[in-house]
């Protein structure tokens, strides 16, 4: 599983509100291996959004920042009904890297699995939507690199949204995030063998492996 270095502390909603004046930060949602997520209200357009703050130690590395902005620009061009839309990205007033995404009213697929396996028909419906999203991403050269139930959101109507495109690359390839801070990246149960051996060299086939593991 993924873990943060011990020194990481997610800002409170009140602290984040001060750092991002264009948003009313309403609530903390969750913290995981890729960052802390909050529900917020974008003042200018009066819409609910989700804001993700990346681990602070990544913001000190220039290569990571360049990868982050390049990935964010590419992902912002993705338009697909099963992909969480990226609205904005940048740095907070405290220099933390952040992204602003479509707010999905639902739960991660991992929460739906807590009571046991899903019915086969539901698995097929979820799988079709994940594959449709990844087909579009792969078509334009974007590899997710961290497909797993936690990164798949599902609303009450059963519609699936794939989230966290590109973030794994920014963290996997940051030398500081691995040996120097003790951060454990990737989720081995869902990771293709070639990704375990060389995180930098993976392509779309690694995503397909992770989809298979997720469906299993």
PDB file of C-alpha atoms in Angstrom:
ATOM      1  CA  UNK A   1       0.000   0.000   0.000  1.00  0.00           C
ATOM      2  CA  UNK A   2       1.014   3.629  -0.331  1.00  0.00           C
ATOM      3  CA  UNK A   3       2.068   5.749   2.596  1.00  0.00           C
ATOM      4  CA  UNK A   4       3.217   9.274   3.291  1.00  0.00           C
ATOM      5  CA  UNK A   5       6.455  10.112   5.014  1.00  0.00           C
ATOM      6  CA  UNK A   6       5.722  10.682   8.716  1.00  0.00           C
ATOM      7  CA  UNK A   7       6.243  14.443   8.443  1.00  0.00           C
ATOM      8  CA  UNK A   8       3.367  14.986   6.013  1.00  0.00           C
ATOM      9  CA  UNK A   9       0.419  16.806   7.504  1.00  0.00           C
ATOM     10  CA  UNK A  10      -2.610  17.643   5.399  1.00  0.00           C
ATOM     11  CA  UNK A  11      -3.729  21.260   5.912  1.00  0.00           C
ATOM     12  CA  UNK A  12      -7.054  21.774   7.624  1.00  0.00           C
ATOM     13  CA  UNK A  13      -9.956  23.090   5.482  1.00  0.00           C
ATOM     14  CA  UNK A  14      -9.543  26.446   7.242  1.00  0.00           C
ATOM     15  CA  UNK A  15      -5.829  26.597   6.388  1.00  0.00           C
ATOM     16  CA  UNK A  16      -6.456  25.635   2.771  1.00  0.00           C
ATOM     17  CA  UNK A  17      -9.204  28.248   2.536  1.00  0.00           C
ATOM     18  CA  UNK A  18      -6.593  30.907   3.349  1.00  0.00           C
ATOM     19  CA  UNK A  19      -4.186  29.508   0.736  1.00  0.00           C
ATOM     20  CA  UNK A  20      -6.772  29.371  -2.094  1.00  0.00           C
ATOM     21  CA  UNK A  21      -8.915  32.532  -1.842  1.00  0.00           C
ATOM     22  CA  UNK A  22     -10.817  31.751  -5.065  1.00  0.00           C
ATOM     23  CA  UNK A  23     -12.458  28.768  -3.350  1.00  0.00           C
ATOM     24  CA  UNK A  24     -14.588  28.203  -0.280  1.00  0.00           C
ATOM     25  CA  UNK A  25     -13.075  25.039   1.183  1.00  0.00           C
ATOM     26  CA  UNK A  26     -16.014  23.199   2.733  1.00  0.00           C
ATOM     27  CA  UNK A  27     -14.695  19.905   4.085  1.00  0.00           C
ATOM     28  CA  UNK A  28     -11.828  17.442   4.235  1.00  0.00           C
ATOM     29  CA  UNK A  29     -12.655  14.268   2.261  1.00  0.00           C
ATOM     30  CA  UNK A  30      -9.696  11.903   2.515  1.00  0.00           C
ATOM     31  CA  UNK A  31      -5.928  11.456   2.608  1.00  0.00           C
ATOM     32  CA  UNK A  32      -4.025   8.792   0.702  1.00  0.00           C
ATOM     33  CA  UNK A  33      -0.775   8.015  -1.045  1.00  0.00           C
ATOM     34  CA  UNK A  34      -1.292  10.697  -3.694  1.00  0.00           C
ATOM     35  CA  UNK A  35      -2.419  13.632  -1.563  1.00  0.00           C
ATOM     36  CA  UNK A  36      -5.184  15.105   0.551  1.00  0.00           C
ATOM     37  CA  UNK A  37      -8.607  15.790  -1.007  1.00  0.00           C
ATOM     38  CA  UNK A  38     -11.157  18.437  -0.029  1.00  0.00           C
ATOM     39  CA  UNK A  39     -14.618  19.455  -1.134  1.00  0.00           C
ATOM     40  CA  UNK A  40     -14.800  23.124  -2.087  1.00  0.00           C
ATOM     41  CA  UNK A  41     -16.956  25.699  -3.830  1.00  0.00           C
ATOM     42  CA  UNK A  42     -15.500  27.672  -6.725  1.00  0.00           C
ATOM     43  CA  UNK A  43     -16.718  31.201  -6.035  1.00  0.00           C
ATOM     44  CA  UNK A  44     -16.604  32.569  -9.592  1.00  0.00           C
ATOM     45  CA  UNK A  45     -18.702  29.808 -11.175  1.00  0.00           C
ATOM     46  CA  UNK A  46     -20.613  28.761  -8.047  1.00  0.00           C
ATOM     47  CA  UNK A  47     -19.875  25.070  -8.578  1.00  0.00           C
ATOM     48  CA  UNK A  48     -18.709  22.306  -6.257  1.00  0.00           C
ATOM     49  CA  UNK A  49     -15.198  21.017  -6.941  1.00  0.00           C
ATOM     50  CA  UNK A  50     -12.676  18.663  -5.393  1.00  0.00           C
ATOM     51  CA  UNK A  51      -9.221  20.034  -4.548  1.00  0.00           C
ATOM     52  CA  UNK A  52      -6.208  17.760  -4.149  1.00  0.00           C
ATOM     53  CA  UNK A  53      -3.032  18.925  -2.397  1.00  0.00           C
ATOM     54  CA  UNK A  54       0.080  16.911  -3.220  1.00  0.00           C
ATOM     55  CA  UNK A  55       2.645  15.901  -0.557  1.00  0.00           C
ATOM     56  CA  UNK A  56       4.672  18.992   0.303  1.00  0.00           C
ATOM     57  CA  UNK A  57       8.112  17.417  -0.171  1.00  0.00           C
ATOM     58  CA  UNK A  58       7.362  17.012  -3.892  1.00  0.00           C
ATOM     59  CA  UNK A  59       6.999  20.768  -4.322  1.00  0.00           C
ATOM     60  CA  UNK A  60      10.678  21.273  -3.503  1.00  0.00           C
ATOM     61  CA  UNK A  61      11.847  19.363  -6.563  1.00  0.00           C
ATOM     62  CA  UNK A  62      11.931  21.284  -9.863  1.00  0.00           C
ATOM     63  CA  UNK A  63      11.720  18.166 -12.054  1.00  0.00           C
ATOM     64  CA  UNK A  64       8.594  17.042 -10.226  1.00  0.00           C
ATOM     65  CA  UNK A  65       6.997  20.458 -10.678  1.00  0.00           C
ATOM     66  CA  UNK A  66       7.685  20.409 -14.422  1.00  0.00           C
ATOM     67  CA  UNK A  67       6.256  16.894 -14.743  1.00  0.00           C
ATOM     68  CA  UNK A  68       3.247  17.903 -12.668  1.00  0.00           C
ATOM     69  CA  UNK A  69       2.414  20.901 -14.862  1.00  0.00           C
ATOM     70  CA  UNK A  70       3.026  18.952 -18.088  1.00  0.00           C
ATOM     71  CA  UNK A  71       0.816  16.075 -16.927  1.00  0.00           C
ATOM     72  CA  UNK A  72      -1.896  18.455 -15.701  1.00  0.00           C
ATOM     73  CA  UNK A  73      -2.018  20.292 -19.035  1.00  0.00           C
ATOM     74  CA  UNK A  74      -2.347  17.013 -20.896  1.00  0.00           C
ATOM     75  CA  UNK A  75      -4.994  15.605 -18.546  1.00  0.00           C
ATOM     76  CA  UNK A  76      -7.004  18.837 -18.692  1.00  0.00           C
ATOM     77  CA  UNK A  77      -7.588  18.083 -22.383  1.00  0.00           C
ATOM     78  CA  UNK A  78      -9.222  14.723 -21.631  1.00  0.00           C
ATOM     79  CA  UNK A  79     -12.971  14.792 -22.201  1.00  0.00           C
ATOM     80  CA  UNK A  80     -14.765  11.570 -21.391  1.00  0.00           C
ATOM     81  CA  UNK A  81     -17.897  10.819 -19.339  1.00  0.00           C
ATOM     82  CA  UNK A  82     -15.965   8.297 -17.207  1.00  0.00           C
ATOM     83  CA  UNK A  83     -12.935  10.481 -16.468  1.00  0.00           C
ATOM     84  CA  UNK A  84     -12.911  13.036 -13.651  1.00  0.00           C
ATOM     85  CA  UNK A  85     -12.473  16.412 -15.379  1.00  0.00           C
ATOM     86  CA  UNK A  86      -9.500  18.540 -14.320  1.00  0.00           C
ATOM     87  CA  UNK A  87     -10.423  22.232 -14.014  1.00  0.00           C
ATOM     88  CA  UNK A  88      -7.298  23.954 -12.682  1.00  0.00           C
ATOM     89  CA  UNK A  89      -3.829  23.354 -11.230  1.00  0.00           C
ATOM     90  CA  UNK A  90      -0.966  25.338  -9.781  1.00  0.00           C
ATOM     91  CA  UNK A  91       0.609  26.295  -6.463  1.00  0.00           C
ATOM     92  CA  UNK A  92      -1.056  27.599  -3.331  1.00  0.00           C
ATOM     93  CA  UNK A  93       0.176  30.710  -1.531  1.00  0.00           C
ATOM     94  CA  UNK A  94       2.315  28.321   0.563  1.00  0.00           C
ATOM     95  CA  UNK A  95       3.793  26.819  -2.639  1.00  0.00           C
ATOM     96  CA  UNK A  96       1.936  23.496  -2.364  1.00  0.00           C
ATOM     97  CA  UNK A  97       1.095  21.858  -5.698  1.00  0.00           C
ATOM     98  CA  UNK A  98      -2.653  21.452  -6.164  1.00  0.00           C
ATOM     99  CA  UNK A  99      -5.257  20.375  -8.707  1.00  0.00           C
ATOM    100  CA  UNK A 100      -8.938  21.287  -8.894  1.00  0.00           C
ATOM    101  CA  UNK A 101     -11.233  18.592 -10.257  1.00  0.00           C
ATOM    102  CA  UNK A 102     -14.844  17.820 -10.934  1.00  0.00           C
ATOM    103  CA  UNK A 103     -16.596  16.897  -7.688  1.00  0.00           C
ATOM    104  CA  UNK A 104     -18.122  13.425  -7.906  1.00  0.00           C
ATOM    105  CA  UNK A 105     -20.868  12.653  -5.420  1.00  0.00           C
ATOM    106  CA  UNK A 106     -20.083   9.029  -4.776  1.00  0.00           C
ATOM    107  CA  UNK A 107     -17.627   6.629  -3.160  1.00  0.00           C
ATOM    108  CA  UNK A 108     -14.455   4.856  -4.241  1.00  0.00           C
ATOM    109  CA  UNK A 109     -14.990   1.376  -5.625  1.00  0.00           C
ATOM    110  CA  UNK A 110     -12.984   0.132  -2.631  1.00  0.00           C
ATOM    111  CA  UNK A 111     -15.816   1.232  -0.324  1.00  0.00           C
ATOM    112  CA  UNK A 112     -18.352  -0.729  -2.373  1.00  0.00           C
ATOM    113  CA  UNK A 113     -16.199  -3.846  -1.975  1.00  0.00           C
ATOM    114  CA  UNK A 114     -16.002  -3.721   1.808  1.00  0.00           C
ATOM    115  CA  UNK A 115     -19.090  -5.921   2.092  1.00  0.00           C
ATOM    116  CA  UNK A 116     -17.701  -8.534  -0.300  1.00  0.00           C
ATOM    117  CA  UNK A 117     -17.465  -9.110  -4.059  1.00  0.00           C
ATOM    118  CA  UNK A 118     -19.875  -7.335  -6.396  1.00  0.00           C
ATOM    119  CA  UNK A 119     -22.332  -9.288  -8.588  1.00  0.00           C
ATOM    120  CA  UNK A 120     -20.833 -10.329 -11.930  1.00  0.00           C
ATOM    121  CA  UNK A 121     -23.227  -8.069 -13.876  1.00  0.00           C
ATOM    122  CA  UNK A 122     -22.065  -5.051 -11.869  1.00  0.00           C
ATOM    123  CA  UNK A 123     -18.416  -6.009 -12.369  1.00  0.00           C
ATOM    124  CA  UNK A 124     -18.949  -6.108 -16.140  1.00  0.00           C
ATOM    125  CA  UNK A 125     -20.668  -2.701 -16.130  1.00  0.00           C
ATOM    126  CA  UNK A 126     -17.883  -1.164 -14.062  1.00  0.00           C
ATOM    127  CA  UNK A 127     -15.215  -2.798 -16.211  1.00  0.00           C
ATOM    128  CA  UNK A 128     -16.710  -1.507 -19.445  1.00  0.00           C
ATOM    129  CA  UNK A 129     -16.663   2.061 -18.122  1.00  0.00           C
ATOM    130  CA  UNK A 130     -13.085   1.837 -16.819  1.00  0.00           C
ATOM    131  CA  UNK A 131     -11.902   0.399 -20.145  1.00  0.00           C
ATOM    132  CA  UNK A 132     -13.740   3.081 -22.103  1.00  0.00           C
ATOM    133  CA  UNK A 133     -12.034   5.802 -20.054  1.00  0.00           C
ATOM    134  CA  UNK A 134      -8.584   4.243 -20.425  1.00  0.00           C
ATOM    135  CA  UNK A 135      -9.061   3.665 -24.146  1.00  0.00           C
ATOM    136  CA  UNK A 136      -9.489   7.423 -24.610  1.00  0.00           C
ATOM    137  CA  UNK A 137      -6.540   8.257 -22.359  1.00  0.00           C
ATOM    138  CA  UNK A 138      -4.267   5.761 -24.087  1.00  0.00           C
ATOM    139  CA  UNK A 139      -5.368   7.053 -27.486  1.00  0.00           C
ATOM    140  CA  UNK A 140      -3.788  10.425 -26.651  1.00  0.00           C
ATOM    141  CA  UNK A 141      -0.747   8.907 -24.953  1.00  0.00           C
ATOM    142  CA  UNK A 142      -1.694   9.264 -21.288  1.00  0.00           C
ATOM    143  CA  UNK A 143      -0.980   6.309 -18.980  1.00  0.00           C
ATOM    144  CA  UNK A 144      -2.698   6.294 -15.583  1.00  0.00           C
ATOM    145  CA  UNK A 145      -0.129   4.115 -13.725  1.00  0.00           C
ATOM    146  CA  UNK A 146      -2.207   3.577 -10.580  1.00  0.00           C
ATOM    147  CA  UNK A 147      -5.512   1.910 -11.488  1.00  0.00           C
ATOM    148  CA  UNK A 148      -7.026   0.319  -8.368  1.00  0.00           C
ATOM    149  CA  UNK A 149     -10.427   0.346  -6.609  1.00  0.00           C
ATOM    150  CA  UNK A 150      -9.479   3.398  -4.519  1.00  0.00           C
ATOM    151  CA  UNK A 151      -9.010   5.518  -7.675  1.00  0.00           C
ATOM    152  CA  UNK A 152     -12.316   4.473  -9.247  1.00  0.00           C
ATOM    153  CA  UNK A 153     -15.308   6.520  -8.062  1.00  0.00           C
ATOM    154  CA  UNK A 154     -18.888   5.331  -8.472  1.00  0.00           C
ATOM    155  CA  UNK A 155     -22.054   7.353  -7.919  1.00  0.00           C
ATOM    156  CA  UNK A 156     -25.430   6.076  -6.758  1.00  0.00           C
ATOM    157  CA  UNK A 157     -26.565   5.474 -10.345  1.00  0.00           C
ATOM    158  CA  UNK A 158     -23.624   3.138 -10.955  1.00  0.00           C
ATOM    159  CA  UNK A 159     -21.697   5.553 -13.176  1.00  0.00           C
ATOM    160  CA  UNK A 160     -17.941   5.175 -12.870  1.00  0.00           C
ATOM    161  CA  UNK A 161     -15.307   7.925 -12.853  1.00  0.00           C
ATOM    162  CA  UNK A 162     -11.566   7.240 -13.117  1.00  0.00           C
ATOM    163  CA  UNK A 163      -9.563   9.737 -11.047  1.00  0.00           C
ATOM    164  CA  UNK A 164      -5.928  10.609 -10.320  1.00  0.00           C
ATOM    165  CA  UNK A 165      -4.569  10.470 -13.860  1.00  0.00           C
ATOM    166  CA  UNK A 166      -0.891  11.320 -14.094  1.00  0.00           C
ATOM    167  CA  UNK A 167      -0.184  11.892 -10.419  1.00  0.00           C
ATOM    168  CA  UNK A 168       1.579   8.549  -9.973  1.00  0.00           C
ATOM    169  CA  UNK A 169       4.121   9.511 -12.611  1.00  0.00           C
ATOM    170  CA  UNK A 170       5.024  12.730 -10.837  1.00  0.00           C
ATOM    171  CA  UNK A 171       5.633  10.854  -7.601  1.00  0.00           C
ATOM    172  CA  UNK A 172       7.134   7.607  -8.943  1.00  0.00           C
ATOM    173  CA  UNK A 173       9.849   9.452 -10.850  1.00  0.00           C
ATOM    174  CA  UNK A 174      10.780  11.808  -8.018  1.00  0.00           C
ATOM    175  CA  UNK A 175      14.022  10.521  -6.521  1.00  0.00           C
ATOM    176  CA  UNK A 176      13.338  12.291  -3.242  1.00  0.00           C
ATOM    177  CA  UNK A 177      10.001  10.520  -2.804  1.00  0.00           C
ATOM    178  CA  UNK A 178      11.498   7.038  -2.705  1.00  0.00           C
ATOM    179  CA  UNK A 179      14.820   6.418  -0.987  1.00  0.00           C
ATOM    180  CA  UNK A 180      15.250   9.773   0.721  1.00  0.00           C
ATOM    181  CA  UNK A 181      11.924  10.084   2.503  1.00  0.00           C
ATOM    182  CA  UNK A 182      10.991   6.425   2.763  1.00  0.00           C
ATOM    183  CA  UNK A 183       7.785   6.911   0.772  1.00  0.00           C
ATOM    184  CA  UNK A 184       6.372   3.649  -0.552  1.00  0.00           C
ATOM    185  CA  UNK A 185       4.759   4.280  -3.926  1.00  0.00           C
ATOM    186  CA  UNK A 186       2.471   2.019  -5.900  1.00  0.00           C
ATOM    187  CA  UNK A 187       0.024  -0.663  -4.831  1.00  0.00           C
ATOM    188  CA  UNK A 188       1.670  -4.032  -5.392  1.00  0.00           C
ATOM    189  CA  UNK A 189      -1.513  -6.093  -5.620  1.00  0.00           C
ATOM    190  CA  UNK A 190      -2.579  -4.066  -8.687  1.00  0.00           C
ATOM    191  CA  UNK A 191       0.838  -3.322 -10.207  1.00  0.00           C
ATOM    192  CA  UNK A 192       2.148  -4.973 -13.360  1.00  0.00           C
ATOM    193  CA  UNK A 193       5.442  -6.879 -12.941  1.00  0.00           C
ATOM    194  CA  UNK A 194       7.286  -4.519 -15.286  1.00  0.00           C
ATOM    195  CA  UNK A 195       6.092  -1.544 -13.245  1.00  0.00           C
ATOM    196  CA  UNK A 196       7.472  -3.104 -10.061  1.00  0.00           C
ATOM    197  CA  UNK A 197      10.838  -3.490 -11.793  1.00  0.00           C
ATOM    198  CA  UNK A 198      10.990  -0.079 -13.510  1.00  0.00           C
ATOM    199  CA  UNK A 199       8.378   2.530 -12.601  1.00  0.00           C
ATOM    200  CA  UNK A 200       9.692   4.968 -15.231  1.00  0.00           C
ATOM    201  CA  UNK A 201       9.409   2.634 -18.191  1.00  0.00           C
ATOM    202  CA  UNK A 202       5.772   1.571 -18.095  1.00  0.00           C
ATOM    203  CA  UNK A 203       3.266   2.029 -20.915  1.00  0.00           C
ATOM    204  CA  UNK A 204      -0.474   1.467 -21.408  1.00  0.00           C
ATOM    205  CA  UNK A 205      -0.071  -2.289 -20.946  1.00  0.00           C
ATOM    206  CA  UNK A 206       0.574  -1.721 -17.238  1.00  0.00           C
ATOM    207  CA  UNK A 207      -2.841  -0.058 -16.969  1.00  0.00           C
ATOM    208  CA  UNK A 208      -4.477  -3.061 -18.638  1.00  0.00           C
ATOM    209  CA  UNK A 209      -2.855  -5.394 -16.101  1.00  0.00           C
ATOM    210  CA  UNK A 210      -4.158  -3.190 -13.249  1.00  0.00           C
ATOM    211  CA  UNK A 211      -7.671  -3.225 -14.718  1.00  0.00           C
ATOM    212  CA  UNK A 212      -7.568  -7.029 -14.696  1.00  0.00           C
ATOM    213  CA  UNK A 213      -6.442  -7.055 -11.064  1.00  0.00           C
ATOM    214  CA  UNK A 214      -9.151  -4.545 -10.145  1.00  0.00           C
ATOM    215  CA  UNK A 215     -11.891  -6.584 -11.825  1.00  0.00           C
ATOM    216  CA  UNK A 216     -10.625  -9.724 -10.091  1.00  0.00           C
TER     217      UNK A 216
END
